[in-house]
Amino acid sequence: MKETIEIDGVRATYDVLGSGPRPVIVMHGWGCKGSTVQLLAEAACGSGTTVYNIDLPGFGESTEPTEVWGVERYTAFIEEFVRRLGLKRPSLIGHSFGGRIGIMYSSRNDVDRLILVDAAGIKPRRSLWYYARVYTFKLAKHILPKSVIDRWRTKAGSSDYAQASPMMRAILSRTVNEDLTPLLTSIKAPTLLIWGEKDTATPLRDAKLMERRIPDAGLVSYPEAGHYSFLDRPAQTAAVVANFLNVNN
């Protein structure tokens, strides 16, 4: 069921799955939208949960922020979303950029459970351009024909980044350099880390650092999977997510 809400000047769209008493919020990665992480939303949906799968501001059918937001503003957006809908102790699932929001939100709010999937949040060691290119290419491999991907390999740069609005480019430039490492020790919720061992955008070393710093964290990693590990290993991911959330499908 598609819903909309206006918060902080942004008209945001989200899907609602299920009708259980335990809320789960799913947040996609950069350049994506709610439908990209539909597998995660469906895995979290069962007789005990209601799942909110959001097009984050500036993506999908949601409008862009009118200012250059950082992770703080995106987190404040989710906090207001939770307040407006009257949600209590939500569980959060964040992939890549959505993981940044999950980290900050969980570091200062009461959360039932946290799932970070190939999450960003550790300051990258490479350039902004590199990460814009990698994020786009990794997703495209799952949705475009091989012939198109092969042609793309011969071109430099990221078409998504080049075509993005000046506002969203500025937001990417700001958020990609925010280091959330100091927040990890403040996360009290049980945390599941799901990672691709071949992830070059948010490498496995980031997951291992998060596992060490978050007090109650466990890591599940997939050999040969990349930055979209949940798409590379859909069945395993669905089972792991449902088990962690104690979803009774």
Backbone as numpy.savetxt, mean C-alpha at the origin, in Angstrom:
# Nx Ny Nz CAx CAy CAz Cx Cy Cz
-19.45 -2.64 -3.31 -20.29 -1.45 -3.31 -19.41 -0.20 -3.31
-19.57 0.67 -4.33 -18.75 1.87 -4.48 -19.33 3.02 -3.66
-18.46 3.68 -2.87 -18.87 4.82 -2.06 -17.90 5.97 -2.30
-18.33 7.19 -1.92 -17.46 8.36 -2.01 -17.52 9.13 -0.70
-16.44 9.86 -0.43 -16.37 10.69 0.76 -15.48 11.89 0.45
-15.79 13.05 0.99 -14.95 14.24 0.79 -14.25 14.59 2.09
-12.92 14.62 2.03 -12.09 14.90 3.20 -10.97 15.84 2.78
-10.80 16.92 3.48 -9.67 17.82 3.26 -9.57 18.26 1.80
-10.72 18.54 1.19 -10.74 19.02 -0.18 -10.60 17.95 -1.23
-10.55 16.69 -0.83 -10.41 15.57 -1.76 -11.69 14.75 -1.77
-12.20 14.47 -2.96 -13.34 13.57 -3.10 -12.79 12.18 -3.41
-12.88 11.29 -2.43 -12.26 9.98 -2.54 -13.30 8.89 -2.75
-12.92 7.91 -3.54 -13.78 6.77 -3.84 -13.23 5.52 -3.17
-14.12 4.68 -2.68 -13.69 3.43 -2.05 -14.76 2.36 -2.24
-14.31 1.12 -2.24 -15.20 -0.02 -2.32 -15.39 -0.61 -0.93
-16.57 -1.13 -0.67 -16.86 -1.79 0.60 -17.19 -3.25 0.30
-16.47 -4.15 0.97 -16.69 -5.59 0.81 -17.06 -6.18 2.17
-18.12 -6.94 2.22 -18.50 -7.60 3.45 -19.26 -6.70 4.40
-19.62 -7.27 5.56 -20.40 -6.51 6.54 -20.13 -6.98 7.97
-18.95 -7.50 8.22 -18.62 -7.97 9.56 -18.26 -6.84 10.50
-18.11 -7.13 11.80 -17.86 -6.10 12.79 -16.42 -5.58 12.84
-15.48 -6.25 12.18 -14.07 -5.86 12.25 -13.67 -5.14 10.96
-13.32 -3.85 11.03 -12.96 -3.11 9.82 -11.53 -3.38 9.37
-11.35 -3.45 8.06 -10.03 -3.59 7.44 -9.91 -2.54 6.35
-8.84 -1.77 6.35 -8.60 -0.75 5.33 -7.44 -1.19 4.47
-7.65 -1.20 3.14 -6.63 -1.63 2.19 -6.15 -0.40 1.40
-4.82 -0.23 1.31 -4.23 0.94 0.67 -3.21 0.51 -0.38
-3.40 0.95 -1.60 -2.58 0.54 -2.73 -1.26 1.30 -2.79
-0.44 0.91 -3.78 0.85 1.56 -3.98 0.78 2.74 -4.94
1.95 3.35 -5.15 2.05 4.53 -6.00 1.69 4.18 -7.44
0.92 5.07 -8.08 0.56 4.89 -9.47 -0.51 3.83 -9.69
-1.05 3.30 -8.60 -2.06 2.25 -8.69 -3.41 2.77 -8.24
-4.33 1.87 -7.96 -5.65 2.21 -7.44 -6.19 1.00 -6.71
-7.38 1.17 -6.14 -7.93 0.10 -5.33 -8.02 -1.22 -6.06
-8.37 -1.20 -7.34 -8.52 -2.45 -8.07 -7.22 -3.23 -8.18
-6.08 -2.53 -8.11 -4.79 -3.21 -8.17 -4.62 -4.17 -7.01
-5.13 -3.80 -5.84 -4.96 -4.62 -4.64 -6.25 -5.35 -4.29
-7.10 -5.57 -5.29 -8.36 -6.26 -5.05 -8.14 -7.64 -4.43
-7.09 -8.32 -4.84 -6.79 -9.63 -4.28 -6.61 -9.55 -2.77
-5.91 -8.53 -2.30 -5.70 -8.35 -0.86 -7.01 -8.04 -0.15
-7.85 -7.21 -0.79 -9.14 -6.87 -0.20 -10.03 -8.10 -0.08
-10.05 -8.91 -1.13 -10.89 -10.11 -1.10 -10.37 -11.13 -0.10
-9.05 -11.22 0.05 -8.48 -12.15 1.02 -8.86 -11.76 2.45
-9.02 -10.44 2.67 -9.35 -9.96 4.01 -10.84 -10.01 4.31
-11.63 -10.28 3.27 -13.08 -10.24 3.41 -13.63 -11.59 3.84
-14.37 -11.61 4.95 -14.98 -12.83 5.44 -16.15 -12.50 6.33
-16.62 -13.51 7.04 -17.80 -13.32 7.88 -17.54 -12.37 9.05
-16.27 -12.13 9.38 -15.98 -11.28 10.53 -15.51 -9.89 10.19
-15.41 -9.54 8.89 -14.80 -8.27 8.51 -15.63 -7.48 7.52
-15.43 -6.16 7.57 -15.86 -5.26 6.50 -14.60 -4.61 5.96
-14.39 -4.71 4.66 -13.16 -4.23 4.05 -13.43 -2.96 3.25
-12.56 -1.96 3.47 -12.65 -0.68 2.76 -11.41 -0.56 1.87
-11.62 -0.65 0.56 -10.53 -0.61 -0.41 -10.54 0.74 -1.10
-9.56 1.58 -0.77 -9.61 3.00 -1.11 -8.75 3.34 -2.33
-9.29 4.19 -3.22 -8.46 4.91 -4.17 -7.87 6.10 -3.41
-6.59 6.05 -3.11 -5.97 7.13 -2.35 -6.02 8.45 -3.14
-6.00 9.58 -2.44 -6.05 10.88 -3.13 -5.01 11.00 -4.23
-5.50 11.36 -5.43 -4.62 11.51 -6.58 -4.53 10.28 -7.45
-5.26 9.20 -7.08 -5.18 7.95 -7.84 -6.59 7.41 -8.11
-6.69 6.58 -9.14 -7.99 5.98 -9.46 -9.03 7.06 -9.72
-10.17 6.92 -9.06 -11.27 7.86 -9.25 -11.27 8.98 -8.20
-10.29 9.00 -7.32 -10.20 10.05 -6.30 -9.49 11.28 -6.86
-9.91 12.45 -6.42 -9.29 13.68 -6.90 -7.95 13.92 -6.23
-7.16 14.80 -6.84 -5.82 15.10 -6.32 -5.89 16.05 -5.13
-4.91 15.97 -4.24 -4.78 17.03 -3.24 -4.51 18.37 -3.92
-4.88 19.43 -3.26 -4.64 20.77 -3.83 -3.33 21.35 -3.33
-2.65 20.63 -2.44 -1.33 21.01 -1.93 -0.40 19.80 -2.04
0.89 20.04 -1.85 1.86 18.95 -1.91 1.83 18.19 -0.59
1.16 17.07 -0.60 1.04 16.25 0.59 2.29 15.40 0.79
2.60 15.17 2.08 3.58 14.16 2.44 2.85 13.00 3.09
3.62 12.08 3.67 3.00 10.92 4.32 2.10 11.36 5.47
2.47 12.43 6.15 1.67 12.93 7.27 0.25 13.28 6.81
0.12 13.99 5.70 -1.20 14.40 5.23 -2.02 13.20 4.75
-1.36 12.26 4.07 -2.08 11.05 3.67 -2.55 10.26 4.89
-1.71 10.22 5.90 -2.10 9.51 7.13 -3.25 10.23 7.82
-3.19 11.56 7.87 -4.29 12.32 8.47 -5.58 12.10 7.69
-5.48 11.92 6.39 -6.65 11.61 5.58 -7.28 10.29 6.03
-6.47 9.26 6.22 -6.99 7.96 6.66 -7.54 8.06 8.08
-6.89 8.83 8.93 -7.40 9.02 10.29 -8.78 9.66 10.28
-8.97 10.64 9.40 -10.28 11.28 9.31 -11.31 10.33 8.68
-10.87 9.53 7.74 -11.74 8.52 7.14 -12.25 7.57 8.24
-11.36 7.12 9.08 -11.74 6.23 10.19 -12.71 6.93 11.13
-12.44 8.19 11.43 -13.31 8.93 12.35 -14.70 9.14 11.75
-14.75 9.53 10.50 -16.04 9.81 9.85 -16.92 8.56 9.78
-16.29 7.43 9.51 -17.06 6.20 9.37 -17.28 5.49 10.69
-16.70 6.04 11.77 -16.90 5.45 13.09 -16.26 4.08 13.25
-15.12 3.87 12.61 -14.44 2.57 12.67 -13.62 2.46 13.96
-13.63 1.30 14.56 -12.91 1.06 15.81 -11.80 0.04 15.59
-10.60 0.41 15.97 -9.43 -0.47 15.88 -9.36 -1.21 14.54
-9.23 -0.47 13.45 -9.17 -1.15 12.15 -7.86 -1.92 11.99
-7.91 -2.93 11.14 -6.69 -3.55 10.64 -6.33 -2.83 9.35
-5.04 -2.73 9.06 -4.57 -2.03 7.86 -3.76 -2.97 6.99
-3.96 -2.85 5.68 -3.13 -3.56 4.71 -2.60 -2.52 3.74
-1.28 -2.40 3.64 -0.69 -1.40 2.76 0.36 -2.00 1.86
0.20 -1.79 0.55 1.22 -2.21 -0.40 2.06 -1.00 -0.83
3.37 -1.14 -0.81 4.29 -0.13 -1.30 4.01 1.24 -0.66
3.57 2.23 -1.43 3.25 3.54 -0.87 2.18 3.45 0.21
1.20 2.58 0.02 0.18 2.39 1.06 0.78 1.89 2.36
1.91 1.18 2.27 2.60 0.75 3.47 3.17 1.90 4.27
3.58 2.97 3.59 4.05 4.16 4.31 2.95 4.68 5.23
1.74 4.77 4.68 0.62 5.27 5.47 0.32 4.31 6.62
0.37 3.01 6.32 0.13 2.01 7.36 1.11 2.13 8.51
2.38 2.37 8.20 3.40 2.52 9.24 3.11 3.72 10.11
2.89 4.88 9.49 2.66 6.09 10.29 1.37 5.99 11.09
0.30 5.51 10.46 -0.98 5.39 11.16 -0.82 4.47 12.37
-0.21 3.33 12.19 -0.10 2.34 13.27 0.85 2.78 14.38
1.74 3.70 14.06 2.68 4.18 15.08 2.02 5.10 16.09
0.81 5.61 15.77 0.20 6.59 16.67 -1.30 6.36 16.88
-1.82 5.23 16.40 -3.22 4.91 16.60 -3.38 3.45 17.02
-4.51 3.16 17.62 -4.81 1.79 18.05 -5.26 0.98 16.84
-4.47 -0.01 16.48 -4.73 -0.85 15.31 -4.81 -2.30 15.75
-5.77 -3.03 15.17 -5.91 -4.44 15.51 -4.75 -5.24 14.94
-4.55 -5.16 13.62 -3.46 -5.86 12.96 -2.97 -5.02 11.78
-1.70 -5.22 11.44 -1.08 -4.47 10.33 -0.42 -5.46 9.38
-0.71 -5.31 8.08 -0.05 -6.11 7.05 0.66 -5.16 6.09
1.97 -5.32 5.96 2.77 -4.52 5.06 3.26 -5.41 3.93
2.91 -5.06 2.70 3.23 -5.87 1.52 4.22 -5.09 0.65
5.45 -5.57 0.59 6.49 -4.86 -0.19 6.41 -3.36 0.10
6.38 -3.03 1.37 6.07 -1.66 1.79 7.27 -0.72 1.64
6.96 0.51 1.27 7.95 1.57 1.31 8.00 2.13 2.73
8.97 2.98 2.98 9.08 3.60 4.30 10.50 3.74 4.77
11.40 2.88 4.25 12.81 3.02 4.54 13.42 3.91 3.46
14.19 4.91 3.84 14.71 5.86 2.86 15.50 5.13 1.78
15.13 5.34 0.52 15.79 4.60 -0.57 17.23 5.03 -0.77
18.00 4.12 -1.33 19.39 4.40 -1.62 19.60 4.83 -3.06
18.51 4.86 -3.83 18.61 5.22 -5.24 17.77 6.45 -5.52
17.82 6.93 -6.76 17.19 8.19 -7.12 15.68 8.07 -7.24
15.01 9.21 -7.16 13.57 9.29 -7.36 13.20 8.74 -8.73
13.95 9.10 -9.76 13.65 8.65 -11.12 13.67 7.14 -11.20
14.66 6.53 -10.55 14.76 5.07 -10.56 13.49 4.44 -9.98
13.04 4.94 -8.85 11.87 4.33 -8.20 10.59 4.58 -8.99
10.45 5.75 -9.58 9.28 6.01 -10.43 9.25 5.02 -11.58
10.39 4.75 -12.18 10.48 3.82 -13.31 10.18 2.38 -12.87
10.75 1.98 -11.73 10.57 0.61 -11.24 9.13 0.35 -10.86
8.52 1.26 -10.10 7.13 1.06 -9.67 6.22 0.83 -10.88
6.40 1.66 -11.91 5.54 1.57 -13.08 5.78 0.28 -13.85
7.03 -0.07 -14.06 7.35 -1.25 -14.84 6.90 -2.53 -14.15
7.08 -2.61 -12.84 6.69 -3.81 -12.11 5.20 -4.07 -12.24
4.39 -3.02 -12.15 2.96 -3.19 -12.30 2.60 -3.56 -13.74
3.24 -2.90 -14.69 2.90 -3.13 -16.09 3.15 -4.57 -16.50
4.15 -5.21 -15.92 4.45 -6.60 -16.28 3.26 -7.51 -16.02
2.40 -7.13 -15.08 1.27 -7.97 -14.72 0.02 -7.69 -15.55
0.00 -6.56 -16.25 -1.24 -6.19 -16.92 -1.10 -5.96 -18.42
0.15 -5.94 -18.94 0.35 -5.68 -20.36 0.92 -6.92 -21.06
0.66 -7.08 -22.36 1.22 -8.20 -23.12 2.74 -8.15 -23.13
3.35 -9.32 -23.28 4.81 -9.40 -23.28 5.42 -8.55 -24.39
4.77 -8.50 -25.55 5.31 -7.71 -26.66 5.43 -6.24 -26.30
4.45 -5.73 -25.54 4.48 -4.34 -25.11 5.60 -4.13 -24.09
5.73 -5.07 -23.17 6.78 -4.97 -22.15 8.16 -4.98 -22.80
8.34 -5.83 -23.81 9.63 -5.91 -24.48 9.99 -4.58 -25.14
8.99 -3.92 -25.74 9.25 -2.60 -26.34 9.56 -1.57 -25.27
8.88 -1.70 -24.12 9.09 -0.76 -23.02 10.52 -0.85 -22.48
11.07 -2.07 -22.47 12.42 -2.27 -21.95 13.44 -1.43 -22.71
13.15 -1.13 -23.96 14.11 -0.41 -24.79 14.05 1.10 -24.56
13.06 1.55 -23.81 12.90 2.99 -23.60 13.35 3.37 -22.19
13.91 4.52 -22.06 14.33 5.00 -20.74 13.21 5.79 -20.11
13.13 5.72 -18.80 12.17 6.53 -18.07 10.84 5.85 -17.89
9.96 6.54 -17.17 8.64 6.02 -16.84 7.57 6.88 -17.49
6.73 6.25 -18.33 5.68 7.02 -18.98 4.66 7.53 -17.97
4.36 6.73 -16.94 3.42 7.18 -15.92 3.94 8.42 -15.22
5.23 8.41 -14.88 5.79 9.56 -14.19 5.78 10.78 -15.11
6.13 10.57 -16.38 6.17 11.68 -17.32 4.79 12.29 -17.54
3.76 11.46 -17.49 2.40 11.92 -17.75 1.67 12.38 -16.49
2.27 12.15 -15.34 1.63 12.56 -14.09 1.54 14.08 -14.01
0.57 14.55 -13.25 0.42 16.00 -13.10 1.58 16.55 -12.29
1.86 17.84 -12.41 2.91 18.45 -11.60 2.69 18.23 -10.11
1.42 18.25 -9.67 1.14 18.04 -8.25 1.57 16.66 -7.79
1.21 15.62 -8.56 1.53 14.26 -8.14 3.03 13.99 -8.25
3.70 14.63 -9.19 5.16 14.51 -9.25 5.80 15.11 -8.00
5.28 16.26 -7.59 5.81 16.91 -6.40 5.56 16.06 -5.15
4.39 15.43 -5.09 4.08 14.57 -3.95 5.00 13.36 -3.93
5.24 12.74 -5.08 6.16 11.61 -5.14 7.55 12.02 -4.70
8.02 13.16 -5.19 9.34 13.64 -4.82 9.47 13.84 -3.31
8.39 14.30 -2.70 8.43 14.53 -1.25 8.35 13.22 -0.47
7.41 12.38 -0.83 7.16 11.19 0.00 8.25 10.14 -0.14
8.85 10.00 -1.32 9.81 8.93 -1.52 11.06 9.12 -0.67
11.31 10.34 -0.24 12.50 10.62 0.57 12.23 10.67 2.07
11.00 10.38 2.48 10.68 10.37 3.90 11.08 9.03 4.52
11.91 9.10 5.53 12.37 7.88 6.21 11.53 7.65 7.46
10.77 6.55 7.47 9.87 6.26 8.58 10.47 5.27 9.57
11.74 4.96 9.42 12.41 4.00 10.32 12.20 4.34 11.79
12.32 5.61 12.22 12.14 5.91 13.64 10.76 5.57 14.20
9.76 5.41 13.33 8.40 5.13 13.79 8.16 3.64 14.06
9.01 2.78 13.54 8.75 1.35 13.58 8.61 0.80 15.00
9.42 1.29 15.92 9.37 0.76 17.29 8.10 1.16 18.02
7.36 2.14 17.47 6.12 2.58 18.12 4.90 1.79 17.66
5.09 0.88 16.73 3.97 0.07 16.24 3.73 -1.08 17.22
2.59 -1.08 17.85 2.27 -2.10 18.87 1.43 -3.25 18.33
0.80 -3.05 17.19 -0.09 -4.08 16.64 0.72 -5.26 16.10
0.18 -6.47 16.19 0.81 -7.61 15.49 0.93 -7.27 14.01
2.11 -7.51 13.45 2.40 -7.06 12.09 2.91 -8.22 11.23
2.34 -8.35 10.04 2.76 -9.35 9.08 3.43 -8.63 7.91
4.62 -9.04 7.56 5.35 -8.52 6.41 5.33 -9.56 5.30
4.85 -9.17 4.11 4.81 -10.05 2.95 5.70 -9.43 1.88
6.67 -10.20 1.39 7.69 -9.61 0.54 8.11 -10.53 -0.60
8.49 -9.92 -1.71 9.13 -10.65 -2.79 10.64 -10.57 -2.64
11.30 -11.70 -2.69 12.74 -11.71 -2.48 13.51 -11.07 -3.64
12.84 -10.90 -4.78 13.45 -10.24 -5.93 12.98 -8.80 -6.08
12.37 -8.26 -5.06 11.89 -6.88 -5.08 13.09 -5.93 -5.16
13.12 -5.13 -6.21 14.20 -4.16 -6.35 13.76 -2.74 -6.00
12.47 -2.52 -5.86 11.97 -1.20 -5.49 12.04 -0.99 -3.99
11.55 -1.96 -3.23 11.67 -1.96 -1.77 12.31 -3.30 -1.39
13.62 -3.37 -1.38 14.32 -4.65 -1.27 14.06 -5.39 0.04
14.37 -6.68 0.00 14.12 -7.54 1.15 14.84 -7.05 2.40
15.95 -6.36 2.25 16.65 -5.85 3.43 15.77 -4.86 4.20
14.88 -4.15 3.49 13.93 -3.25 4.17 12.98 -4.05 5.05
12.50 -5.17 4.52 11.59 -6.02 5.29 12.29 -6.57 6.54
13.53 -6.96 6.40 14.26 -7.52 7.54 14.52 -6.46 8.60
14.75 -5.22 8.16 14.90 -4.12 9.12 13.58 -3.89 9.85
12.48 -3.88 9.11 11.16 -3.69 9.74 10.88 -4.82 10.73
11.22 -6.04 10.36 10.98 -7.17 11.25 11.75 -7.02 12.56
12.96 -6.48 12.46 13.77 -6.28 13.68 13.22 -5.15 14.55
12.73 -4.09 13.91 12.35 -2.88 14.66 10.92 -2.93 15.20
10.00 -3.54 14.47 8.61 -3.61 14.94 8.52 -4.69 16.02
8.03 -4.36 17.20 8.08 -5.30 18.34 7.45 -6.66 18.08
6.32 -6.71 17.38 5.61 -7.98 17.16 5.40 -8.18 15.67
6.47 -8.56 14.97 6.42 -8.66 13.52 6.96 -10.01 13.05
6.37 -10.52 11.97 6.84 -11.73 11.32 6.89 -11.52 9.82
7.85 -12.18 9.16 8.09 -11.99 7.74 7.80 -13.27 6.95
7.02 -13.12 5.87 6.81 -14.18 4.89 7.38 -13.66 3.57
8.36 -14.36 3.00 8.96 -13.92 1.74 8.84 -15.00 0.69
8.73 -14.56 -0.58 8.55 -15.48 -1.69 9.77 -15.44 -2.61
10.46 -16.55 -2.81 11.55 -16.60 -3.79 11.01 -16.29 -5.19
11.80 -15.56 -5.96 11.48 -15.23 -7.35 10.34 -14.23 -7.51
9.70 -13.80 -6.44 8.64 -12.79 -6.53 9.25 -11.40 -6.43
8.56 -10.42 -7.03 9.08 -9.06 -7.06 8.28 -8.09 -6.21
8.22 -6.85 -6.66 7.59 -5.78 -5.86 6.09 -5.96 -5.74
5.48 -6.64 -6.69 4.06 -6.98 -6.59 3.95 -8.46 -6.22
4.51 -8.79 -5.08 4.60 -10.20 -4.68 3.23 -10.85 -4.55
2.23 -10.07 -4.18 0.89 -10.63 -4.01 0.28 -11.03 -5.35
0.72 -10.41 -6.44 0.28 -10.81 -7.77 1.12 -11.97 -8.30
2.37 -12.03 -7.87 3.22 -13.16 -8.26 2.82 -14.44 -7.54
2.34 -14.31 -6.30 1.96 -15.47 -5.50 0.56 -15.27 -4.92
-0.46 -15.21 -5.79 -1.81 -14.86 -5.32 -2.41 -15.85 -4.33
-2.30 -17.14 -4.60 -2.93 -18.13 -3.72 -2.28 -18.13 -2.35
-0.95 -18.10 -2.33 -0.25 -18.10 -1.04 -0.57 -16.85 -0.24
-0.60 -15.71 -0.94 -0.87 -14.45 -0.25 -2.28 -14.43 0.33
-3.25 -14.88 -0.45 -4.64 -14.90 0.04 -4.76 -15.76 1.29
-4.08 -16.90 1.30 -4.15 -17.79 2.46 -3.47 -17.18 3.68
-2.32 -16.55 3.46 -1.56 -15.95 4.57 -2.33 -14.78 5.18
-2.90 -13.94 4.32 -3.65 -12.78 4.81 -4.88 -13.22 5.59
-5.64 -14.15 5.04 -6.85 -14.63 5.72 -6.50 -15.27 7.07
-5.44 -16.03 7.10 -5.04 -16.69 8.36 -4.61 -15.67 9.40
-3.83 -14.67 8.97 -3.33 -13.65 9.90 -4.48 -12.83 10.49
-5.46 -12.52 9.66 -6.61 -11.74 10.14 -7.68 -12.61 10.80
-7.44 -13.91 10.82 -8.43 -14.85 11.38 -9.79 -14.70 10.70
-9.72 -14.60 9.36 -10.94 -14.45 8.57 -11.57 -15.84 8.37
-12.84 -15.92 8.65 -13.58 -17.17 8.46 -14.40 -17.06 7.18
-13.76 -17.43 6.03 -14.45 -17.30 4.74 -15.50 -18.38 4.57
